[in-house]
Amino acid sequence: MTTQDTIVALATPSGNGAIGIIRVSGPEAIIISEQVFNAKSKKALSTLNSHTVHLGEISDGERIIDEALTTIFKGQRSYTGEPTVEFSCHGSHFILTEVIQLLINKGCRVANAGEFTMRAFLNGKMDLSQAEAVADLIASDNAASHQLAMQQMRGGFTNQLKTLRQELLDFASLIELELDFSEEDVEFANREQFKGLVTKIEKILKQLIDSFAVGNVLKKGIPVAIVGEPNVGKSTLLNAFLNEERAIVSDIAGTTRDTIEDEIAINGIGFRFIDTAGIRETQDQIEGLGIQRTFEKIKQSQIVIRLIDSLKLFENDKAEINLENLKKEINDLQLKFPDQAFILIANKVDQLSINQKELILTFFPNIKFIAAKQNLGIENLKQSLVDLVDTGALHSQDAIVTNARHYSALQAALKEINEVQQGLNEGLTTDLLAIDVRQALYHFGEITGEVTNDELLGNIFANFCIGK
Ligand SMILES: Nc1nc2c(c(=O)[nH]1)N(C=O)[C@@H](CNc1ccc(C(=O)N[C@@H](CCC(=O)O)C(=O)O)cc1)CN2
Ligand SMILES: Nc1nc2c(ncn2[C@@H]2O[C@H](COP(=O)(O)OP(=O)(O)OP(=O)(O)O)[C@@H](O)[C@H]2O)c(=O)[nH]1
Ligand SMILES: [K+]
Ligand SMILES: [Mg+2]
């Protein structure tokens, strides 16, 4: 991987702000920038101190393109770890395009997605997991995902991992030293101490692996499926949660055919609501497909809001039988989806008499009544959702893994650590033990980027936005 090119990109959203920042990074950053920027002070950029800002003109020969503020970062003292210049221009799309083109004419290359951050990684300004957290930070849209990304960008669990890796590395060296003296039957690596370390590592790996269950949903938003028969008010409830007319509502059964999703934050936690087509036996083929999808969505969700139309129960004179059937049906649904938390909600309470309400409660003591259309009971329901989420980990000091790549590497590391443990217990020969230890170290290194390759880096940084 070469970092010889000097790269340029717009660092701010394209041409729709008051100011647009163009970033230039690489060995020639200051020399190239000097050719297009004239500071009001008449001083050449290369003579100015690092981390200083200068007013001046950007021009292509005689033609002035913009009056701009220019920041210089010298030597390795920058975000990327290489000479960097930032031009803070007027936010016109035309100006920004012209300035970038000018810089390209003077020898810059357009940066690839994530290339500035990739350079920061390659130049040792951050480890790989921190670089990945930069993308998460930019994508974060609620307090929980923001906090997780910030924690990881500032080192997160990798500091802990680096210490363990070093301790393991020290033992690996001792074990390998034993191999050099294999004739003499010496033991440099104290087996009991080594067992202690491996046990400690196992415990920490397990904790980190477990944290992913929480971390992953908090990062992505907790999926909540809203399900129930046609016309119970699922789309009305979605709209009430989102506080906007997101889904079409009508008194025609089968209005929602495709699932509709949208996210909001409640108490800083992201919830992704999924409005589904009504569940019922049907002859209609298109609606039938919608119902298939409802089951799919339940499977993908963490929480299921099972919505019922309270009025419907009393349409015929068999309320008790209807309630009995409902109870059975809900039991079946819970059995079919054991991993989901179910909340039972009775809608349209505005139309219900007190006696009817009490009858429902005798069958379902925990049921919650709402009137989605009148926005009644929605705040309570939001609180119930928050209560269902175990946010303990978020508020503790324990590290939380949010990245699927780290999760896989941790699992792989644990597997190897368990091999090492088994090897130690069974008195495995030193050469075989050494192999397992090296394997475990490899997976540790994958997370922080001590072990890496171009393809992996390409994959990670391709998901960044341009200019980052
Ligand atoms: N204008 C601007 N704003 C930005 C960034 C940027 O690159 N440019 N950042 C980009 O994401 C973030 C800030 N991150 C940065 C991290 C390090 C350095 C830096 O200059 N580091 C030097 C000097 C440190 C020091 O003064 O002690 C270094 O690490 O050596 C700059 C920005 C968010 N805001
Ligand atoms: N009285 C009353 N009517 C409601 C309430 N909530 C929804 N409705 C009405 O119930 C009807 C159906 O609402 P929708 O939100 O379209 O129901 P749905 O479950 O999404 O229906 P499908 O998408 O067809 O399965 C509409 O006429 C709504 O205005 C409520 O709390 N009280
Ligand atoms: K409807
Ligand atoms: Mg609907």
Coordinates of C-alpha atoms and ligand atoms in Angstrom, one line a residue:
M1 CA 0.0 0.0 0.0
T2 CA 1.5 3.3 -1.1
T3 CA 0.8 6.6 0.6
Q4 CA 2.9 8.5 -1.8
D5 CA 0.1 10.3 -3.7
T6 CA -1.2 13.6 -2.4
I7 CA -5.0 13.3 -2.2
V8 CA -7.8 15.8 -2.3
A9 CA -11.5 15.7 -1.4
L10 CA -14.4 17.8 -0.2
A11 CA -14.7 17.1 3.5
T12 CA -18.2 18.7 4.0
P13 CA -21.5 17.9 2.3
S14 CA -21.5 18.7 -1.4
G15 CA -22.2 22.4 -2.1
N16 CA -25.1 23.1 0.2
G17 CA -23.6 24.7 3.2
A18 CA -22.4 28.2 4.0
I19 CA -18.8 26.9 4.0
G20 CA -17.2 23.9 2.2
I21 CA -13.9 22.4 3.4
I22 CA -11.5 20.9 0.9
R23 CA -8.8 18.7 2.4
V24 CA -5.5 17.9 0.9
S25 CA -3.2 15.3 2.4
G26 CA 0.1 13.8 1.4
P27 CA 3.8 14.6 1.0
E28 CA 3.2 17.4 -1.5
A29 CA 0.2 18.9 0.3
I30 CA 1.9 22.1 1.3
I31 CA 3.9 22.5 -1.9
I32 CA 0.9 22.0 -4.1
S33 CA -1.3 24.3 -2.0
E34 CA 1.3 27.0 -2.0
Q35 CA 0.9 27.2 -5.8
V36 CA -2.8 28.1 -5.6
F37 CA -3.1 30.0 -2.3
N38 CA -1.8 33.5 -1.7
A39 CA -2.0 34.5 2.0
K40 CA -2.9 38.1 2.7
S41 CA 0.3 38.2 4.8
K42 CA 2.2 37.4 1.6
K43 CA 3.9 34.6 3.5
A44 CA 4.4 31.2 1.7
L45 CA 2.5 28.4 3.4
S46 CA 5.7 26.3 3.9
T47 CA 7.1 29.1 6.1
L48 CA 4.1 29.1 8.4
N49 CA 3.7 27.2 11.6
S50 CA 1.7 24.0 11.9
H51 CA -1.9 24.3 13.1
T52 CA -2.3 27.9 12.0
V53 CA -5.1 29.5 10.0
H54 CA -4.6 32.1 7.2
L55 CA -6.8 34.3 5.2
G56 CA -6.0 34.6 1.5
E57 CA -7.0 34.0 -2.1
I58 CA -7.2 30.8 -4.1
S59 CA -6.4 31.6 -7.7
D60 CA -5.7 29.9 -10.9
G61 CA -3.0 32.2 -12.3
E62 CA -4.7 35.6 -12.6
R63 CA -8.2 34.3 -12.0
I64 CA -9.3 34.5 -8.4
I65 CA -11.7 31.6 -7.5
D66 CA -12.4 32.3 -3.9
E67 CA -11.4 34.1 -0.7
A68 CA -10.7 31.4 1.8
L69 CA -9.3 30.4 5.2
T70 CA -6.5 27.9 5.0
T71 CA -5.3 25.7 7.8
I72 CA -2.0 23.9 7.6
F73 CA -0.8 20.8 9.4
K74 CA 2.9 20.1 9.1
G75 CA 5.0 17.0 9.2
Q76 CA 3.1 14.1 10.9
R77 CA 1.0 16.4 13.1
S78 CA -2.4 16.0 11.4
Y79 CA -5.4 13.7 11.3
T80 CA -3.8 11.6 8.6
G81 CA -0.3 11.7 10.0
E82 CA 1.0 13.4 6.9
P83 CA 1.2 17.1 5.7
T84 CA -2.3 18.4 5.3
V85 CA -3.9 21.6 4.1
E86 CA -7.5 22.5 4.5
F87 CA -9.2 25.2 2.5
S88 CA -12.3 26.6 4.0
C89 CA -14.2 28.0 1.0
H90 CA -17.5 29.6 0.4
G91 CA -20.0 26.7 0.1
S92 CA -20.8 27.1 -3.6
H93 CA -20.8 23.9 -5.6
F94 CA -19.2 25.7 -8.5
I95 CA -16.3 27.2 -6.3
L96 CA -15.6 23.9 -4.6
T97 CA -15.5 22.0 -7.9
E98 CA -13.2 24.6 -9.4
V99 CA -10.8 24.5 -6.4
I100 CA -10.7 20.7 -6.4
Q101 CA -10.0 20.7 -10.2
L102 CA -7.3 23.2 -9.8
L103 CA -5.6 21.1 -7.1
I104 CA -5.9 18.1 -9.4
N105 CA -4.2 20.1 -12.2
K106 CA -1.4 20.9 -9.8
G107 CA -0.8 17.2 -8.9
C108 CA -3.4 16.0 -6.5
R109 CA -5.4 12.8 -7.0
V110 CA -9.0 12.5 -5.9
A111 CA -9.2 10.6 -2.6
N112 CA -11.0 7.2 -2.4
A113 CA -13.7 6.7 0.1
G114 CA -12.2 6.6 3.6
E115 CA -8.7 7.2 2.3
F116 CA -7.9 10.0 4.8
T117 CA -8.8 7.7 7.7
M118 CA -7.1 4.7 6.1
R119 CA -3.9 6.8 6.0
A120 CA -4.5 7.8 9.7
F121 CA -4.5 4.1 10.4
L122 CA -1.5 3.3 8.2
N123 CA 0.5 6.1 9.7
G124 CA -0.2 4.9 13.2
K125 CA -2.6 7.7 14.3
M126 CA -5.2 5.1 15.3
D127 CA -5.7 1.4 15.2
L128 CA -8.0 -0.3 12.9
S129 CA -10.9 -0.6 15.3
Q130 CA -10.6 3.1 16.1
A131 CA -10.7 3.9 12.3
E132 CA -13.8 1.7 12.0
A133 CA -15.4 3.6 14.9
V134 CA -15.0 6.9 12.9
A135 CA -17.5 5.6 10.4
D136 CA -19.8 4.6 13.2
L137 CA -19.5 8.0 14.8
I138 CA -20.5 9.7 11.6
A139 CA -23.4 7.3 11.1
S140 CA -24.6 7.6 14.7
D141 CA -28.0 9.2 15.1
N142 CA -29.0 8.7 18.7
A143 CA -27.3 9.0 22.1
A144 CA -26.6 5.2 22.5
S145 CA -25.0 4.6 19.1
H146 CA -23.1 7.9 19.5
Q147 CA -21.7 6.8 22.9
L148 CA -20.7 3.4 21.7
A149 CA -18.9 4.8 18.7
M150 CA -17.2 7.5 20.7
Q151 CA -16.0 5.0 23.3
Q152 CA -14.6 2.8 20.6
M153 CA -12.9 5.7 18.7
R154 CA -11.1 6.6 21.9
G155 CA -9.7 3.2 22.3
G156 CA -12.6 1.2 23.7
F157 CA -11.8 -2.4 24.5
T158 CA -8.7 -2.5 22.2
N159 CA -6.5 -1.0 24.9
Q160 CA -7.4 -4.0 27.1
L161 CA -6.9 -6.3 24.2
K162 CA -3.5 -4.9 23.4
T163 CA -2.3 -5.5 27.0
L164 CA -3.5 -9.1 26.9
R165 CA -1.9 -9.6 23.5
Q166 CA 1.4 -8.3 24.8
E167 CA 1.3 -10.7 27.8
L168 CA 0.4 -13.6 25.5
L169 CA 3.2 -12.6 23.1
D170 CA 5.7 -12.7 26.0
F171 CA 4.7 -16.2 26.8
A172 CA 4.7 -17.2 23.2
S173 CA 8.3 -16.0 23.0
L174 CA 9.3 -18.0 26.1
I175 CA 7.6 -21.2 24.7
E176 CA 9.3 -20.8 21.4
L177 CA 12.6 -20.4 23.3
E178 CA 12.0 -23.7 24.9
L179 CA 11.8 -25.2 21.4
D180 CA 15.3 -24.0 20.8
F181 CA 16.5 -25.8 23.8
S182 CA 14.3 -28.9 23.3
E183 CA 17.3 -31.2 23.8
E184 CA 17.7 -30.0 27.4
D185 CA 14.1 -30.3 28.7
V186 CA 13.9 -26.8 30.2
E187 CA 10.8 -24.8 31.0
F188 CA 11.1 -21.0 30.6
A189 CA 7.4 -20.4 30.5
N190 CA 6.0 -21.1 33.9
R191 CA 3.0 -23.3 33.1
E192 CA 0.9 -22.3 36.2
Q193 CA 1.4 -18.6 35.4
F194 CA 0.6 -19.2 31.8
K195 CA -2.7 -21.0 32.8
G196 CA -3.6 -18.0 34.9
L197 CA -3.1 -15.7 32.0
V198 CA -5.1 -17.9 29.7
T199 CA -8.0 -18.1 32.1
K200 CA -8.0 -14.3 32.5
I201 CA -8.0 -13.9 28.7
E202 CA -10.8 -16.4 28.3
K203 CA -13.0 -14.5 30.8
I204 CA -12.4 -11.2 29.1
L205 CA -13.1 -12.6 25.6
K206 CA -16.3 -14.2 26.8
Q207 CA -17.5 -10.9 28.3
L208 CA -16.7 -9.0 25.1
I209 CA -18.4 -11.7 23.0
D210 CA -21.5 -11.5 25.2
S211 CA -21.6 -7.7 24.9
F212 CA -22.1 -7.9 21.2
A213 CA -25.8 -8.9 21.6
V214 CA -26.5 -5.6 23.3
G215 CA -23.9 -3.6 21.3
N216 CA -25.2 -4.7 17.9
V217 CA -28.8 -3.8 18.6
L218 CA -28.0 -0.5 20.2
K219 CA -25.9 0.4 17.2
K220 CA -28.5 -0.6 14.7
G221 CA -31.6 0.4 16.6
I222 CA -33.8 -2.2 18.3
P223 CA -36.2 -3.7 15.8
V224 CA -39.8 -3.6 16.9
A225 CA -42.4 -5.4 14.7
I226 CA -46.0 -4.2 15.0
V227 CA -48.3 -7.1 14.1
G228 CA -52.0 -7.8 14.2
E229 CA -55.1 -8.5 12.1
P230 CA -56.0 -6.1 9.3
N231 CA -57.4 -2.8 10.4
V232 CA -56.4 -3.0 14.1
G233 CA -54.5 0.2 13.7
K234 CA -50.9 -0.9 13.1
S235 CA -50.1 1.9 10.7
T236 CA -51.9 4.4 12.9
L237 CA -49.7 3.3 15.8
L238 CA -46.5 3.6 13.7
N239 CA -47.5 7.1 12.8
A240 CA -48.2 7.9 16.4
F241 CA -44.7 6.6 17.4
L242 CA -43.0 8.6 14.6
N243 CA -45.2 11.6 15.1
E244 CA -45.7 11.9 11.3
E245 CA -48.0 10.5 8.6
R246 CA -45.5 7.9 7.5
A247 CA -47.8 5.0 6.6
I248 CA -51.2 5.2 4.9
V249 CA -54.1 4.6 7.2
S250 CA -57.6 3.7 6.0
D251 CA -60.6 1.7 7.1
I252 CA -60.0 -0.7 4.3
A253 CA -58.5 -4.0 5.5
G254 CA -55.2 -4.8 3.8
T255 CA -54.1 -1.2 3.3
T256 CA -50.5 -2.0 4.2
R257 CA -49.1 -4.5 1.8
D258 CA -45.3 -3.8 2.0
T259 CA -43.6 -3.5 5.3
I260 CA -42.7 0.1 6.3
E261 CA -39.8 0.8 8.6
D262 CA -38.6 3.9 10.4
E263 CA -36.5 4.8 13.4
I264 CA -36.9 7.1 16.4
A265 CA -34.9 7.5 19.6
I266 CA -36.6 7.0 22.9
N267 CA -34.5 8.0 25.9
G268 CA -31.5 8.0 23.6
I269 CA -32.0 4.5 22.4
G270 CA -32.8 3.8 18.7
F271 CA -36.0 1.8 18.0
R272 CA -36.7 0.7 14.5
F273 CA -40.5 0.2 14.1
I274 CA -41.7 -2.2 11.4
D275 CA -45.3 -1.9 10.3
T276 CA -46.5 -5.1 8.7
A277 CA -49.4 -6.4 6.7
G278 CA -52.2 -7.8 8.8
I279 CA -52.0 -11.5 9.9
R280 CA -54.9 -13.5 8.7
E281 CA -55.7 -16.5 6.6
T282 CA -56.3 -15.2 3.1
Q283 CA -57.1 -16.3 -0.4
D284 CA -55.7 -13.0 -1.8
Q285 CA -52.3 -13.9 -3.2
I286 CA -50.7 -10.4 -2.8
E287 CA -51.9 -10.1 0.7
G288 CA -50.7 -13.6 1.4
L289 CA -47.2 -12.6 0.5
G290 CA -47.5 -9.7 2.9
I291 CA -48.3 -12.1 5.7
Q292 CA -45.3 -14.2 4.9
R293 CA -43.3 -11.1 5.3
T294 CA -44.9 -10.4 8.6
F295 CA -43.5 -13.7 10.0
E296 CA -40.1 -12.8 8.5
K297 CA -40.2 -9.4 10.2
I298 CA -41.1 -11.0 13.5
K299 CA -38.1 -13.2 13.2
Q300 CA -35.9 -10.2 12.5
S301 CA -37.2 -8.2 15.4
Q302 CA -36.4 -8.1 19.1
I303 CA -39.7 -6.9 20.3
V304 CA -43.1 -7.7 18.9
I305 CA -46.1 -5.4 19.6
R306 CA -49.1 -7.6 19.1
L307 CA -51.9 -5.2 18.5
I308 CA -55.6 -6.1 18.8
D309 CA -58.7 -4.1 17.9
S310 CA -60.6 -4.2 21.2
L311 CA -63.9 -3.4 19.5
K312 CA -63.7 -6.4 17.3
L313 CA -63.8 -8.7 20.3
F314 CA -67.4 -7.5 21.0
E315 CA -68.7 -7.5 17.5
N316 CA -70.6 -10.7 18.0
D317 CA -71.9 -11.8 21.4
K318 CA -69.1 -14.2 21.9
A319 CA -66.5 -11.9 23.5
E320 CA -65.4 -14.6 26.0
I321 CA -64.9 -17.1 23.2
N322 CA -63.1 -14.5 21.1
L323 CA -60.8 -13.7 24.1
E324 CA -60.1 -17.4 24.7
N325 CA -59.2 -17.9 21.0
L326 CA -57.0 -14.8 21.1
K327 CA -55.2 -16.2 24.2
K328 CA -54.5 -19.4 22.4
E329 CA -53.4 -17.7 19.2
I330 CA -51.0 -15.4 21.1
N331 CA -49.6 -18.5 23.0
D332 CA -48.9 -20.1 19.6
L333 CA -47.2 -17.0 18.3
Q334 CA -44.9 -16.9 21.3
L335 CA -44.1 -20.5 21.0
K336 CA -43.3 -20.0 17.3
F337 CA -41.0 -17.1 18.2
P338 CA -39.4 -17.8 21.5
D339 CA -36.6 -15.3 21.1
Q340 CA -38.8 -12.2 20.9
A341 CA -40.3 -10.2 23.7
F342 CA -44.1 -9.7 23.2
I343 CA -46.1 -6.7 24.3
L344 CA -49.9 -7.1 24.0
I345 CA -51.7 -3.9 23.2
A346 CA -55.4 -3.3 22.8
N347 CA -56.2 -0.4 20.5
K348 CA -59.2 1.8 20.1
V349 CA -59.9 2.0 23.8
D350 CA -61.7 5.3 23.0
Q351 CA -64.6 3.2 21.8
L352 CA -64.6 0.8 24.8
S353 CA -66.9 0.7 27.8
I354 CA -65.5 0.1 31.3
N355 CA -67.1 -3.3 31.5
Q356 CA -65.6 -4.4 28.2
K357 CA -62.2 -3.2 29.4
E358 CA -62.6 -5.2 32.6
L359 CA -63.5 -8.3 30.7
I360 CA -60.4 -8.0 28.6
L361 CA -58.3 -7.5 31.7
T362 CA -59.6 -10.7 33.3
F363 CA -58.1 -12.6 30.3
F364 CA -55.0 -10.5 29.9
P365 CA -54.0 -8.8 33.2
N366 CA -50.9 -7.3 31.6
I367 CA -52.5 -5.9 28.5
K368 CA -52.0 -2.2 27.8
F369 CA -54.8 0.0 26.4
I370 CA -54.2 2.7 23.8
A371 CA -56.0 4.8 21.3
A372 CA -53.4 5.2 18.6
K373 CA -55.6 7.6 16.6
Q374 CA -56.1 9.9 19.6
N375 CA -52.5 9.5 20.7
L376 CA -53.6 8.0 24.0
G377 CA -51.2 5.7 26.0
I378 CA -48.4 6.2 23.5
E379 CA -46.0 7.7 26.0
N380 CA -46.6 4.8 28.4
L381 CA -46.0 2.4 25.7
K382 CA -42.7 4.0 24.8
Q383 CA -41.6 3.7 28.4
S384 CA -42.5 -0.1 28.3
L385 CA -40.3 -0.4 25.3
V386 CA -37.4 1.2 27.1
D387 CA -38.0 -1.0 30.1
L388 CA -37.7 -4.1 27.9
V389 CA -34.2 -3.2 26.7
D390 CA -31.4 -4.1 29.0
T391 CA -29.4 -0.9 29.0
G392 CA -27.3 -1.9 32.0
A393 CA -24.2 -2.5 29.8
L394 CA -24.6 0.9 28.3
H395 CA -24.3 2.7 31.6
S396 CA -21.6 0.5 33.1
Q397 CA -17.9 1.0 32.4
D398 CA -17.6 -2.4 30.6
A399 CA -16.6 -2.3 27.0
I400 CA -19.2 -3.1 24.4
V401 CA -18.5 -4.7 21.1
T402 CA -20.6 -3.3 18.2
N403 CA -18.7 -4.4 15.2
A404 CA -19.4 -7.8 13.5
R405 CA -15.8 -8.1 12.3
H406 CA -14.5 -7.7 15.8
Y407 CA -17.1 -10.1 17.1
S408 CA -15.9 -12.8 14.6
A409 CA -12.3 -12.2 15.5
L410 CA -13.1 -12.5 19.2
Q411 CA -14.9 -15.7 18.7
A412 CA -12.0 -17.1 16.7
A413 CA -9.6 -16.0 19.4
L414 CA -11.7 -17.6 22.1
K415 CA -11.7 -20.9 20.2
E416 CA -7.9 -20.8 20.0
I417 CA -7.6 -19.9 23.7
N418 CA -9.7 -22.8 24.6
E419 CA -7.4 -25.0 22.5
V420 CA -4.4 -23.6 24.5
Q421 CA -6.2 -24.4 27.7
Q422 CA -6.9 -27.9 26.7
G423 CA -3.4 -28.3 25.6
L424 CA -2.1 -27.1 28.9
N425 CA -4.3 -29.4 30.8
E426 CA -3.4 -32.4 28.7
G427 CA 0.3 -31.6 28.7
L428 CA 0.5 -30.9 25.0
T429 CA 4.0 -30.8 23.6
T430 CA 5.5 -27.4 23.5
D431 CA 5.6 -27.1 19.7
L432 CA 1.9 -27.8 19.3
L433 CA 1.1 -25.4 22.2
A434 CA 3.1 -22.7 20.4
I435 CA 1.0 -23.0 17.3
D436 CA -2.3 -22.5 19.2
V437 CA -0.9 -19.5 21.0
R438 CA 0.2 -17.9 17.7
Q439 CA -3.2 -18.5 16.2
A440 CA -4.9 -16.8 19.1
L441 CA -2.5 -13.9 18.7
Y442 CA -3.3 -13.7 15.1
H443 CA -7.0 -13.1 15.8
F444 CA -6.2 -10.5 18.5
G445 CA -4.2 -8.7 15.9
E446 CA -6.9 -8.8 13.4
I447 CA -9.1 -6.5 15.5
T448 CA -6.6 -3.8 16.1
G449 CA -5.0 -4.1 12.7
E450 CA -1.6 -5.5 13.7
V451 CA -2.5 -8.3 11.3
T452 CA -4.1 -7.0 8.1
N453 CA -4.1 -7.1 4.3
D454 CA -5.1 -4.9 1.5
E455 CA -8.3 -6.7 0.8
L456 CA -9.5 -6.3 4.3
L457 CA -8.6 -2.7 4.4
G458 CA -10.2 -2.1 1.1
N459 CA -13.5 -3.6 2.4
I460 CA -13.5 -1.6 5.6
F461 CA -12.7 1.7 4.1
A462 CA -14.9 1.3 1.0
N463 CA -17.9 1.7 3.3
F464 CA -16.7 5.2 4.4
C465 CA -18.0 8.3 2.7
I466 CA -15.7 10.2 0.3
G467 CA -13.7 12.8 2.1
K468 CA -13.4 10.9 5.4
Ligands
LIG1 N1 -11.3 20.9 10.1 C1 -11.3 19.7 10.5 N2 -12.2 19.4 11.5 C2 -12.2 18.1 12.0 C3 -11.3 17.1 11.5 C4 -10.4 17.5 10.5 O1 -9.6 16.7 9.9 N3 -10.4 18.8 10.0 N4 -11.4 15.8 12.0 C5 -11.1 14.7 11.3 O2 -11.7 13.6 11.5 C6 -11.9 15.6 13.3 C7 -10.9 16.1 14.4 N5 -9.8 15.2 14.4 C8 -8.5 15.5 14.3 C9 -7.6 14.7 14.9 C10 -6.3 15.1 14.9 C11 -5.8 16.2 14.4 C12 -4.4 16.7 14.5 O3 -4.0 17.7 14.0 N6 -3.6 15.9 15.1 C13 -2.1 16.2 15.3 C14 -1.9 17.3 16.3 C15 -2.4 17.0 17.7 C16 -2.0 18.0 18.7 O4 -2.2 19.2 18.4 O5 -1.5 17.7 19.8 C17 -1.4 14.9 15.7 O6 -2.1 13.9 16.0 O7 -0.2 14.9 15.6 C18 -6.8 17.1 13.7 C19 -8.1 16.7 13.7 C20 -13.2 16.4 13.4 N7 -13.1 17.8 13.0
LIG2 N1 -61.6 4.7 17.0 C1 -60.4 4.5 16.7 N2 -60.0 4.1 15.5 C2 -58.8 3.9 15.2 C3 -57.7 3.9 16.2 N3 -56.6 3.6 15.6 C4 -56.8 3.4 14.3 N4 -58.1 3.5 14.0 C5 -58.8 3.4 12.7 O1 -58.7 2.0 12.3 C6 -58.7 2.0 10.9 C7 -57.5 1.1 10.4 O2 -56.3 1.7 10.8 P1 -54.9 1.3 10.1 O3 -53.9 2.0 10.9 O4 -55.0 1.5 8.7 O5 -54.9 -0.2 10.4 P2 -53.8 -1.3 10.0 O6 -53.7 -2.3 11.1 O7 -52.6 -0.7 9.6 O8 -54.5 -2.0 8.8 P3 -53.9 -2.8 7.6 O9 -52.7 -2.1 7.1 O10 -55.0 -2.8 6.6 O11 -53.7 -4.2 8.1 C8 -58.6 3.4 10.4 O12 -59.8 3.8 10.0 C9 -58.1 4.2 11.6 O13 -58.5 5.5 11.6 C10 -58.1 4.3 17.5 O14 -57.3 4.3 18.4 N5 -59.4 4.5 17.7
K3 K -56.3 -0.4 7.1
MG4 MG -51.6 -0.7 7.9

